[in-house]
Short mmCIF file of C-alpha atoms in Angstrom, two decimals:
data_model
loop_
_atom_site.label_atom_id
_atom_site.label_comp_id
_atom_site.label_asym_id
_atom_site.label_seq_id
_atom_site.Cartn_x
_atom_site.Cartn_y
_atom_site.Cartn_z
CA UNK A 1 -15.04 28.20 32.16
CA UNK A 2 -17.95 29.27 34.40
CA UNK A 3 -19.17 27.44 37.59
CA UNK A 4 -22.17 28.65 39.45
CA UNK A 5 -21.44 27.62 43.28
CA UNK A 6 -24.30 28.42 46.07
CA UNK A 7 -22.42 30.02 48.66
CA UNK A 8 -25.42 31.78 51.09
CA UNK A 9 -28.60 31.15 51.98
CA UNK A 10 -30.23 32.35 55.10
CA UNK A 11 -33.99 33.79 55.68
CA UNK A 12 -34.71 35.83 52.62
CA UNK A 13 -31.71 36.72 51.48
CA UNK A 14 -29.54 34.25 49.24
CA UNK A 15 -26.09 35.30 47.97
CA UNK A 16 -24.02 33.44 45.74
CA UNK A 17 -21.16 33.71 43.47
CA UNK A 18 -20.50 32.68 39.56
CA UNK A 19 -17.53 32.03 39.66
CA UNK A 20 -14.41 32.13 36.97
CA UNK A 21 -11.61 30.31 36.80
CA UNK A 22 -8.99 29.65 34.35
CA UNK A 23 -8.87 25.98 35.91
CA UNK A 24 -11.03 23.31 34.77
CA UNK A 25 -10.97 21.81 38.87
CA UNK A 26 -13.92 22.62 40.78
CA UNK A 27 -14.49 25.56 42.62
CA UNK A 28 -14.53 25.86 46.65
CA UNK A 29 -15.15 28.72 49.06
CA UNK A 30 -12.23 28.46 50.26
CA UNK A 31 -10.37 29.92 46.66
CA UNK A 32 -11.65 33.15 48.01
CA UNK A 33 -12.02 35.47 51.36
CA UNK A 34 -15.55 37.62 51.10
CA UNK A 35 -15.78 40.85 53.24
CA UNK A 36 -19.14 42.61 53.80
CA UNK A 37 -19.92 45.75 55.14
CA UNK A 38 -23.64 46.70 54.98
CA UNK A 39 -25.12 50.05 55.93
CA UNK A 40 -28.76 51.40 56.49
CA UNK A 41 -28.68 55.15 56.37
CA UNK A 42 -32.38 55.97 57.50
CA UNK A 43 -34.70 58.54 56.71
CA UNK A 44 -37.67 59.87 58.22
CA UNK A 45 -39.71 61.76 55.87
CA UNK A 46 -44.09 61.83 56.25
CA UNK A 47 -44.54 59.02 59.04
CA UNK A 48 -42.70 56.81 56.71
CA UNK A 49 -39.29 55.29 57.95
CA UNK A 50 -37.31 54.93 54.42
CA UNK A 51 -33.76 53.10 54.45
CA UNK A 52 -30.68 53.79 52.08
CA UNK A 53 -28.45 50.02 51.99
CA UNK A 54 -25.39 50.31 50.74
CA UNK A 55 -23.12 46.93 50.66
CA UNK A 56 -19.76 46.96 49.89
CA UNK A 57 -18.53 43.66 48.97
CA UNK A 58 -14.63 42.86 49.51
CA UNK A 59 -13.53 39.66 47.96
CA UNK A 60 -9.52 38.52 48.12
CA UNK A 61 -8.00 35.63 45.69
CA UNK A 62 -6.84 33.37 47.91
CA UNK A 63 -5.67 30.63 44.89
CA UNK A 64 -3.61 31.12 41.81
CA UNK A 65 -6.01 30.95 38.53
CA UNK A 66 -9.18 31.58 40.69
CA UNK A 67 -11.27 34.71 41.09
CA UNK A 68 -14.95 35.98 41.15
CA UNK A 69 -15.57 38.14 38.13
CA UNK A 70 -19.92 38.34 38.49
CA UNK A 71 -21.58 38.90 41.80
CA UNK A 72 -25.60 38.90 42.82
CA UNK A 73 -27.64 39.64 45.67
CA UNK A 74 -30.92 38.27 45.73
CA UNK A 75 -34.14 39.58 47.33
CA UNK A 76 -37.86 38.61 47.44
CA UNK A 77 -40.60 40.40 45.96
CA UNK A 78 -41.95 41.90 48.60
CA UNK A 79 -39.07 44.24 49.34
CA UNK A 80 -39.57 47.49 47.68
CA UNK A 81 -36.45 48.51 46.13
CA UNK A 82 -35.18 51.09 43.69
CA UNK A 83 -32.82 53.74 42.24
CA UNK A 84 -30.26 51.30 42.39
CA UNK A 85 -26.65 52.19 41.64
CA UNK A 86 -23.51 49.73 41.49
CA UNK A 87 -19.40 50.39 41.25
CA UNK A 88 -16.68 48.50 41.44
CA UNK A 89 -12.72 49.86 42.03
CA UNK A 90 -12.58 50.61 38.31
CA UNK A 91 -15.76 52.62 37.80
CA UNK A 92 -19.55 52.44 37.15
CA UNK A 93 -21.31 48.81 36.82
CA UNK A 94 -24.99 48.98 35.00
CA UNK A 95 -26.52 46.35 37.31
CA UNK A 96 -28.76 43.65 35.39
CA UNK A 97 -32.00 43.25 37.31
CA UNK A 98 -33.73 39.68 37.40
CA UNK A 99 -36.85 39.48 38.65
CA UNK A 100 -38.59 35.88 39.17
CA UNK A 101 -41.82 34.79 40.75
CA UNK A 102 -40.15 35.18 44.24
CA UNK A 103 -37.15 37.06 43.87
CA UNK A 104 -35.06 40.09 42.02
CA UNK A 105 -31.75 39.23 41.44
CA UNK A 106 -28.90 42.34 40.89
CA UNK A 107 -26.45 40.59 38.99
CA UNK A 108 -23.30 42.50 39.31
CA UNK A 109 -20.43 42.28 36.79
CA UNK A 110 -16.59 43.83 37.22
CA UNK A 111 -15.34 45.95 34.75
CA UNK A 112 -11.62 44.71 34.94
CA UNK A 113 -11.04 42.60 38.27
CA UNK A 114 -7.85 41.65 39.66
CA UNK A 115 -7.19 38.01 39.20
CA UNK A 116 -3.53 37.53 40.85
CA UNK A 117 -2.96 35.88 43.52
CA UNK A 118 -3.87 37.84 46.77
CA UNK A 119 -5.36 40.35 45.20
CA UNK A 120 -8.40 42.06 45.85
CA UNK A 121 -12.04 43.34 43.91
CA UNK A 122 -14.60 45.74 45.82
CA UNK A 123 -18.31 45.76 44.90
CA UNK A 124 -20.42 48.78 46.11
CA UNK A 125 -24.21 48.53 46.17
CA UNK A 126 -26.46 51.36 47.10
CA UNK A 127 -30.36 50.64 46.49
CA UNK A 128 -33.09 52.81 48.78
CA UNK A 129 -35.96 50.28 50.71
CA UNK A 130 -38.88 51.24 52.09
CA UNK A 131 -40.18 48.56 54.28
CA UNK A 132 -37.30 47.12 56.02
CA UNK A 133 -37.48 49.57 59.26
CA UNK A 134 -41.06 49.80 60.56
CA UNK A 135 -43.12 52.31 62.28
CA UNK A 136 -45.02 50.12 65.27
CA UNK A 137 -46.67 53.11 67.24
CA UNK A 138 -44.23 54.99 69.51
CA UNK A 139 -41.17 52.79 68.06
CA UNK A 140 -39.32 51.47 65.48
CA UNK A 141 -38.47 47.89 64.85
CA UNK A 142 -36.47 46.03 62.35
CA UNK A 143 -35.21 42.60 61.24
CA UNK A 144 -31.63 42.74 59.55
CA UNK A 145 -30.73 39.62 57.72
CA UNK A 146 -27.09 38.20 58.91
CA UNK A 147 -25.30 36.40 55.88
CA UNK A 148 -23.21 33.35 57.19
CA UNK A 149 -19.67 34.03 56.86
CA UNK A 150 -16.60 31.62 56.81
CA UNK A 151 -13.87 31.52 58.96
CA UNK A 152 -11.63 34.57 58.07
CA UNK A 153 -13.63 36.49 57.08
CA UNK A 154 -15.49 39.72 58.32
CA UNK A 155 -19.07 41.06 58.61
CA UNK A 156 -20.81 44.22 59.58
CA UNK A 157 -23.94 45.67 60.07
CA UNK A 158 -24.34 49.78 60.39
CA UNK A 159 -27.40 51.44 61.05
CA UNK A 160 -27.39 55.22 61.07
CA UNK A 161 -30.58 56.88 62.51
CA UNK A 162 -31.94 60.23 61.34
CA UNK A 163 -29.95 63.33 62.56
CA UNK A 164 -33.25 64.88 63.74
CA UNK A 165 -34.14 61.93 65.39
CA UNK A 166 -34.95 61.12 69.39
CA UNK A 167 -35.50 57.89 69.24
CA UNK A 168 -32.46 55.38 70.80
CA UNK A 169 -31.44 51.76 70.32
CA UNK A 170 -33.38 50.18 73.39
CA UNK A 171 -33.92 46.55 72.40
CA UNK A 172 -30.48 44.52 70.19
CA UNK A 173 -30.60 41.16 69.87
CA UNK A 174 -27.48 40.83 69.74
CA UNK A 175 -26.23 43.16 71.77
CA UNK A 176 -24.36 46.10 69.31
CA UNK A 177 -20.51 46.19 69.53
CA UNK A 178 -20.57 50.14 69.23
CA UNK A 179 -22.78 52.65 69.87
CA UNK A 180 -21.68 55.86 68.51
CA UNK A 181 -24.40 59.15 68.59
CA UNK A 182 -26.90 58.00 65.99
CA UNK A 183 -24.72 54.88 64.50
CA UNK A 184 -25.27 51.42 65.83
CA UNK A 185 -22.80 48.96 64.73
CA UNK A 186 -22.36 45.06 65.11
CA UNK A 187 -19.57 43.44 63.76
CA UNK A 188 -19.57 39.80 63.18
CA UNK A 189 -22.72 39.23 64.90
CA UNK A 190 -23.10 35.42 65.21
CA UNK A 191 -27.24 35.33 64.79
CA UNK A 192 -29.05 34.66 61.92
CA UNK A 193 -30.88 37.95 61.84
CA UNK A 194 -30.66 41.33 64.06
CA UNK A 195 -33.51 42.46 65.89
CA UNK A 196 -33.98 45.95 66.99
CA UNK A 197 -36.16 48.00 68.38
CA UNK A 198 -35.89 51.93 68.53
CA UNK A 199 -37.74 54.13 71.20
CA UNK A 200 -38.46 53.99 74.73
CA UNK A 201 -41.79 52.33 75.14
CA UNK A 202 -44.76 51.38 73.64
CA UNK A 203 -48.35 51.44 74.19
CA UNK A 204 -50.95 48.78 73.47
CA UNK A 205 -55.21 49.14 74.02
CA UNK A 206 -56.24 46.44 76.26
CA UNK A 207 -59.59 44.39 76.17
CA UNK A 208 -59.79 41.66 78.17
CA UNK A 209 -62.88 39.77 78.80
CA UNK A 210 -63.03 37.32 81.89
CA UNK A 211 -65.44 34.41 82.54
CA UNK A 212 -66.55 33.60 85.94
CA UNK A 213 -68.92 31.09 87.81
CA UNK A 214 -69.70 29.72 91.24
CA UNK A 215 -69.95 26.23 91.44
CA UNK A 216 -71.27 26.07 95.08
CA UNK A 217 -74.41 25.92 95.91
CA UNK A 218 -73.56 29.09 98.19
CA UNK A 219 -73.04 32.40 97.75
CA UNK A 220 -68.85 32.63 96.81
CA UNK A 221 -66.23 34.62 95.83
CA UNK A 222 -63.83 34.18 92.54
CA UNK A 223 -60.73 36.51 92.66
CA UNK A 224 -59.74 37.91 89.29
CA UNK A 225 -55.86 38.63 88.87
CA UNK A 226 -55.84 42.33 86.24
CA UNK A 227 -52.86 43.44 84.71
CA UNK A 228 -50.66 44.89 87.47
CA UNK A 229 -48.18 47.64 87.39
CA UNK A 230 -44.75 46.05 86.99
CA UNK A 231 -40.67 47.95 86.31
CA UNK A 232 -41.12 47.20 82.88
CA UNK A 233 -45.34 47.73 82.49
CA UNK A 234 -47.80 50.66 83.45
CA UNK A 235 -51.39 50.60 83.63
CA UNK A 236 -53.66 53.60 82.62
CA UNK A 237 -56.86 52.37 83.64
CA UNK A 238 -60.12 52.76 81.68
CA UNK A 239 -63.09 50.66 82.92
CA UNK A 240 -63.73 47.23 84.90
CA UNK A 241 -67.67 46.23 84.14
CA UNK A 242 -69.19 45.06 86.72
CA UNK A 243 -66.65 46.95 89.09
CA UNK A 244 -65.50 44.19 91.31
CA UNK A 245 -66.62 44.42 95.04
CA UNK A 246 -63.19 45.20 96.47
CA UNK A 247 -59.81 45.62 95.29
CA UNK A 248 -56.08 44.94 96.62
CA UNK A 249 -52.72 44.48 95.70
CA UNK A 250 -51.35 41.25 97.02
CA UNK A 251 -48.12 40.03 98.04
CA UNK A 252 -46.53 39.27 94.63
CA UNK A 253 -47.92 42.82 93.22
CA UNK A 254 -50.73 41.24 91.94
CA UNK A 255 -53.53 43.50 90.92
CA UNK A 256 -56.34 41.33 92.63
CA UNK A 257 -60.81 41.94 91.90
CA UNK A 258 -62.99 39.75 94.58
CA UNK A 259 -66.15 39.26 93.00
CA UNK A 260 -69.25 37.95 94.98
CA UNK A 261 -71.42 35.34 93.09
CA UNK A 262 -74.56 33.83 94.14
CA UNK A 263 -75.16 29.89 93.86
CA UNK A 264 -74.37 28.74 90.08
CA UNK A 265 -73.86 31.92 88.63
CA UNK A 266 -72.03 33.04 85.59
CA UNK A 267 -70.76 36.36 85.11
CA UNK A 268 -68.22 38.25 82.60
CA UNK A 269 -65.86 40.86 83.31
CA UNK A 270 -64.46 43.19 80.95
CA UNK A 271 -61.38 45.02 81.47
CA UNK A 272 -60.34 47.89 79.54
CA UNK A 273 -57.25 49.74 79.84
CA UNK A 274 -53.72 51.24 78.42
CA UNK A 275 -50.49 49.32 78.59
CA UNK A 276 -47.06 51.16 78.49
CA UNK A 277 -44.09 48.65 77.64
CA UNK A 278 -40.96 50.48 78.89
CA UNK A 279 -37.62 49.16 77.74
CA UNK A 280 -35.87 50.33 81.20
CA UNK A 281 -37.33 49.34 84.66
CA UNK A 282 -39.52 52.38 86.13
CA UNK A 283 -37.43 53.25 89.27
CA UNK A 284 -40.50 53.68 91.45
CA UNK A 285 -41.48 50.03 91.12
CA UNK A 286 -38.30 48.72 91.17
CA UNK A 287 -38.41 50.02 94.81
CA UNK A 288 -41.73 48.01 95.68
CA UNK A 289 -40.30 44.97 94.56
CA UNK A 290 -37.12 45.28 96.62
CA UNK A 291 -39.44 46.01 99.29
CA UNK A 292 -41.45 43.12 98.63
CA UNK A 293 -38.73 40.73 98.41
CA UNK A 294 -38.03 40.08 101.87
CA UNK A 295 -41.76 38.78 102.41
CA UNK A 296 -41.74 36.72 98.78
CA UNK A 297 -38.56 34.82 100.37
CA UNK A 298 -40.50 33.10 102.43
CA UNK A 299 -41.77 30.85 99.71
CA UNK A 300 -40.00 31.78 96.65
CA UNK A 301 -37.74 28.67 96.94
CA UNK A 302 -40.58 26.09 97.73
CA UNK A 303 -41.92 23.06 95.57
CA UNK A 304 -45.16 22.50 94.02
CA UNK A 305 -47.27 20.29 92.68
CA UNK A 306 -45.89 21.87 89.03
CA UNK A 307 -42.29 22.62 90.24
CA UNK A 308 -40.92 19.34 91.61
CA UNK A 309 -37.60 17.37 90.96
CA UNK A 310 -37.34 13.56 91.58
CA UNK A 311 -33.90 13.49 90.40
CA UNK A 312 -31.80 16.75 91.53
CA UNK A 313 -28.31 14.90 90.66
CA UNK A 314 -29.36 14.98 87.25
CA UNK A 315 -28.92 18.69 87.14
CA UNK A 316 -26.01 19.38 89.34
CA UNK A 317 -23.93 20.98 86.19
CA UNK A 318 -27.12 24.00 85.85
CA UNK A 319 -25.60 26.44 88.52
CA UNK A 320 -26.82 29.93 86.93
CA UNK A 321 -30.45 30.94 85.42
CA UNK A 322 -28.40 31.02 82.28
CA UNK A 323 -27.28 27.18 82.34
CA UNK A 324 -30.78 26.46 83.35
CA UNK A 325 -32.00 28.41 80.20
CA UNK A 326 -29.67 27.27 77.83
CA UNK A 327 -30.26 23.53 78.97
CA UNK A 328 -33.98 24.54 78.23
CA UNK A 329 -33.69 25.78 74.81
CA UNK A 330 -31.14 22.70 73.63
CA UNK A 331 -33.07 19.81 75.01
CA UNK A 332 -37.06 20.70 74.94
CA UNK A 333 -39.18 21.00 71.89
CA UNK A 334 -42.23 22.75 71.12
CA UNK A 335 -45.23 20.21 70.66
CA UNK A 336 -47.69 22.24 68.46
CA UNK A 337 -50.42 19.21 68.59
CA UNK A 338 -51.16 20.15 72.24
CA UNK A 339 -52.04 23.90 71.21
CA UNK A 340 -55.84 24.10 72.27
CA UNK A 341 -58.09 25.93 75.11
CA UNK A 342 -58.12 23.25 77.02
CA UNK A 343 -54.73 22.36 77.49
CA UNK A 344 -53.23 20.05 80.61
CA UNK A 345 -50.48 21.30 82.49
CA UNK A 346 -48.38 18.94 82.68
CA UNK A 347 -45.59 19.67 85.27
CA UNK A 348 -41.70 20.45 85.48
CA UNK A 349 -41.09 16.53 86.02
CA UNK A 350 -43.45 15.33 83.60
CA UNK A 351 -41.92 17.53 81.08
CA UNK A 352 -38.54 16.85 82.16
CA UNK A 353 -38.75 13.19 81.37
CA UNK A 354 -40.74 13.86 78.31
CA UNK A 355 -38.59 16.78 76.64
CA UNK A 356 -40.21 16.83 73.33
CA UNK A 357 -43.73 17.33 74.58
CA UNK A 358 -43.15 20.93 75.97
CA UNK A 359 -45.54 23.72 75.63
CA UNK A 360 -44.36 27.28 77.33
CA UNK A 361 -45.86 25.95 80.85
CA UNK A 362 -43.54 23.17 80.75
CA UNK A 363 -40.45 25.37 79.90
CA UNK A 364 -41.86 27.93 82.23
CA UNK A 365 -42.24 25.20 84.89
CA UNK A 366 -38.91 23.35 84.45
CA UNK A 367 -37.30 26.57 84.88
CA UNK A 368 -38.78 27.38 87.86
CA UNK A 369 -38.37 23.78 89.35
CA UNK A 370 -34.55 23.71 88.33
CA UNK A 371 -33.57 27.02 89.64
CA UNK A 372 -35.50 26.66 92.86
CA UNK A 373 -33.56 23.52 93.51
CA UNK A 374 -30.38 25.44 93.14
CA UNK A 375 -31.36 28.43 95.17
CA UNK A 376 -32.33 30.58 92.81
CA UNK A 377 -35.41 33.04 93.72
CA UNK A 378 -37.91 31.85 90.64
CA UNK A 379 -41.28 32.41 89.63
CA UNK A 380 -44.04 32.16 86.81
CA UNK A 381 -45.72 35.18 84.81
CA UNK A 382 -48.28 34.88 82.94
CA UNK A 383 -49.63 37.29 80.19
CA UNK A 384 -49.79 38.27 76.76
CA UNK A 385 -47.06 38.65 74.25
CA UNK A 386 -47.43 40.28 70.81
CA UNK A 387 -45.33 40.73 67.88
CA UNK A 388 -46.34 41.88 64.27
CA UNK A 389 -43.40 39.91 62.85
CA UNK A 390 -43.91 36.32 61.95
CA UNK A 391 -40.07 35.91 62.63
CA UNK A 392 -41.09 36.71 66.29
CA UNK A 393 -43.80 35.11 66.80
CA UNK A 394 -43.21 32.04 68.50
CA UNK A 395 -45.71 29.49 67.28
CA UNK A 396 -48.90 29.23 65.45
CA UNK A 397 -51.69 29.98 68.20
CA UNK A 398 -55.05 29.97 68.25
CA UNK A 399 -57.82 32.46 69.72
CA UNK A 400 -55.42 34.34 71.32
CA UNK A 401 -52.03 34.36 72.78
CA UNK A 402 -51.93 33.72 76.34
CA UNK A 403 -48.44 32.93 77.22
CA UNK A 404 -46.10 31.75 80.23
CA UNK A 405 -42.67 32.84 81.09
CA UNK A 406 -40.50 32.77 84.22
CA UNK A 407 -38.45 35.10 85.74
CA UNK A 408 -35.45 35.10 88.51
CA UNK A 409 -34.34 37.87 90.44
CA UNK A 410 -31.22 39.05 89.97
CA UNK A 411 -29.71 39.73 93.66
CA UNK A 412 -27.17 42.12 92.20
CA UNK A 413 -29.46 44.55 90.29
CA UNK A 414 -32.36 43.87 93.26
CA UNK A 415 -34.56 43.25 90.11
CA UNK A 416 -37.29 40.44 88.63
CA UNK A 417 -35.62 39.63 85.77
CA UNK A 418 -38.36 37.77 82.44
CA UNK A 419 -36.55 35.20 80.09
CA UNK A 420 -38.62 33.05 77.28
CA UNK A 421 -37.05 29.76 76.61
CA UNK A 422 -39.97 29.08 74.84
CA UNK A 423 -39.79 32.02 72.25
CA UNK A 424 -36.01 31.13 71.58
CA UNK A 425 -36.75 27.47 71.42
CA UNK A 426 -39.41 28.64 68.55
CA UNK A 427 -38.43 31.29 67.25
CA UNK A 428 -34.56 31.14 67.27
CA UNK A 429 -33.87 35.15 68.70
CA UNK A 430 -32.68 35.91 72.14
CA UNK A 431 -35.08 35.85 75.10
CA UNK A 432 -32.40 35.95 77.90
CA UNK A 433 -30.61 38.79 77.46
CA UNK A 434 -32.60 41.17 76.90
CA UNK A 435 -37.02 40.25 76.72
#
C-alpha cells in the first residue's frame, strides 16, 4: 500500500514523502526521523555567482512495518537547475523529473532501502543553480529556504564561498553557528529562510529632489535636512542645485541646507550624490557620536507631542530595547489602507491604543515613547530603505520608499544602534540583531 502524506511546505520549497508501509493504518510523521544536511558549494566564474546544492537526506524507521521507499524535492520554475545526479547507500538513482506549470519535482526512488526497525536510508542530491546567490553591486546576497523540522530531528545549512574569493559573511539573519575560513554553517536555524549578505559595503546613486515654499508673506528661510555621514553611511558628494545659502552640521549630525525664499515662493532642490552602506561602524564617526552624546542627553529622554505615554504601568514588564521591540512586532500590525503621500502621523499613544492601525511612524514612535519612559536614550531616523528581494521588502509602497526607524544607543558599545520593527512585523526576517 502507498500513502502520499504532505510533510513540508514553506516559501518555495515543498517536500514531502510517499510513503510505504506494509500496514494498512495511516501514516504519521512521527513513523520516521528525517535528517537534512544541505550544502551550497559556490562558484564564481564571468560575473556570474553559480551554486552547486547538494542535500543529503537521512531518514531513520522509527516503527515496525513503516519506512519511506520514494522521496521528492520540489522547486518552482523559475529556479534554473541542471546536471542533476542522485544516490542512495546502495548505488546510483536515475532521478524522474516532473515538471508542472509551477514546479519540477525530482522524484527520488531507493534501490533496496532498509525497512527494519531503527534502521536507516540516505538520499544524496547534487543539482548546480544559477540564480540562488546574487550579484547586487559590490556584494552578494542570498535567500536560503529553511525546511521545518520536527522535534528530533536535525537540520543544516553549509555555504562554502569560492577559494579565490575576498568577500566575507557580513550580514546573517540568523546569526551562523560556525564560521570556518570560507564555510558558513547554521545548524538548526529556527527561521523560515536565511538571509545573507557577502561583502563589506555597498554603494547606491542618489537623486533626491526636494520641494520647498514660503508661506509668509516675508522673505524666510526653509532648512533642508541631506543625507548625513553616519558609522554605518558615507557620503561622496556630487551636486546640490541651487547650492543652498549656508551649510552646517547640527547637533544630532544632521547634514542641514538654509535656503532663503522670498514671499510665496516655490523652489526645488536636487541632490545628487554616492551612498556607501558599510556593514561595520566607520571608527571615525563612531568617535563624533560619542562626542556628541553628552550634548544629545540633554533631551534624548524627553516627551513629545508623538512620543507620549498616558499609561506607563502598562509597560512596566518592557525593561530592554529588545522587550520593547519584541512587544512591537507581536502586538502591532501593518495597516496597508493608510499607505499614501499624505499620510497623518498619528502618535505613540494613538497607536498604542489602536495596535492594528500602525504604519512604520507608529512603530517608530511607540518605540521611542516606550524606551524613553524607561530610560533608554531613543530616537527617530528617517530615510530610505531598498531591497531587490520581494521577501525583503516590507510592504507594497507607492512613489517611493520613504521609511522610519528608531534607534537606541547602546551605552556599552558607545554606539546608535537602528532596529525595524516594522520590516520584521512585514516581512518576517530579523531587524534587531543585525539591520
Amino acid at each position: 500500500m502507498k500513502l502520499k502524506k504532505v510533510i513540508i511546505g514553506v516559501l518555495s520549497f515543498i517536500l514531502f514523502f510517499i510513503i510505504s508501509t506494509l500496514l494498512t493504518t495511516s501514516t504519521y510523521a512521527q513513523d520516521f526521523r528525517t535528517n537534512y544536511k544541505v550544502e551550497y558549494l559556490l562558484n564564481d566564474s564571468h560575473s556570474n555567482l553559480n551554486s552547486q546544492a547538494k542535500y543529503t537526506v537521512n531518514i531513520t524507521n522509527l516503527k515496525e512495518g513503516f519506512y519511506v521507499s520514494k522521496f521528492t524535492l520540489s522547486f518552482p520554475r523559475s529556479f534554473s537547475i541542471d546536471n542533476i545526479t542522485a544516490s542512495d547507500d546502495v548505488g546510483l538513482i536515475e532521478p524522474e523529473i516532473i515538471q508542472s506549470d509551477d514546479a519540477i519535482n525530482i522524484e527520488l526512488t531507493f534501490n533496496n532501502p532498509n525497512t527494519e526497525i531503527g534502521s536507516q536510508n540516505n538520499f544524496y542530491l547534487t543539482f548546480n543553480q544559477q540564480n540562488l546567490f546574487n550579484i547586487n553591486g559590490n556584494i552578494w546576497e542570498v535567500i536560503l529556504p529553511v525546511m521545518e523540522k520536527s522535534e528530533g530531528e536535525t537540520y543544516q545549512i553549509q555555504v562554502t564561498l569560492p577559494a579565490n574569493s575576498d568577500k566575507k559573511i557580513s550580514i546573517s539573519k540568523p546569526a551562523p553557528t560556525t564560521i570556518a575560513q570560507n564555510t558558513i554553517t547554521w545548524i538548526n536555524p529556527s527561521t523560515k529562510t536565511i538571509y545573507a549578505v557577502f561583502g563589506d559595503s555597498q554603494l547606491y546613486d542618489l537623486k533626491l529632489d526636494y520641494n520647498i515654499y514660503n508661506p509668509k508673506i516675508t522673505n524666510g528661510y526653509i532648512d533642508v535636512a541631506f543625507p548625513p555621514d553616519t558609522p554605518h553611511q558615507r557620503i561622496y558628494l556630487k551636486s546640490i542645485n541651487p547650492a543652498p545659502s549656508q551649510t552646517y552640521i547640527d547637533e544630532d549630525g544632521n547634514f542641514i541646507g538654509r535656503y532663503i525664499l522670498k514671499p510665496r515662493e516655490n523652489k526645488q532642490v536636487k541632490f545628487e550624490a554616492i551612498a556607501q552602506i558599510s556593514a561595520e561602524a566607520r571608527e571615525e564617526v563612531k568617535l563624533r557620536d560619542i562626542n556628541l552624546i553628552n550634548i544629545q542627553k540633554k533631551y534624548l529622554l524627553n516627551q513629545s507631542r508623538y512620543w507620549t505615554i498616558d499609561d506607563p504601568d502598562k509597560y512596566k514588564n518592557l525593561q530592554s530595547p529588545l522587550d520593547i521591540y519584541n512587544f512591537l512586532t507581536s502586538t502591532f500590525e501593518y495597516d496597508y489602507s493608510r499607505i499614501s503621500k499624505d499620510i497623518e502621523r498619528l502618535g505613540a499613544e494613538f497607536a498604542l491604543k489602536n495596535p492594528k492601525n500602525a504604519v512604520c511612524t507608529e512603530f517608530s514612535d511607540a518605540f521611542v515613547a516606550i524606551s524613553r519612559e524607561k530610560g533608554i536614550f531613543a530616537r527617530e531616523i528617517q530615510g530610505y530603505g531598498f531591497s531587490d528581494s520581494p521577501e525583503l521588502r516590507p510592504l507594497s509602497l507607492i512613489a517611493d520608499v520613504l521609511h522610519s526607524w528608531p534607534q537606541y544607543y547602546n551605552l556599552e558599545k558607545n554606539l546608535w544602534v537602528s532596529v525595524d520593527p516594522t520590516w520584521e512585523n512585514t516581512s518576517g526576517i530579523d531587524y534587531f540583531s543585525s539591520f
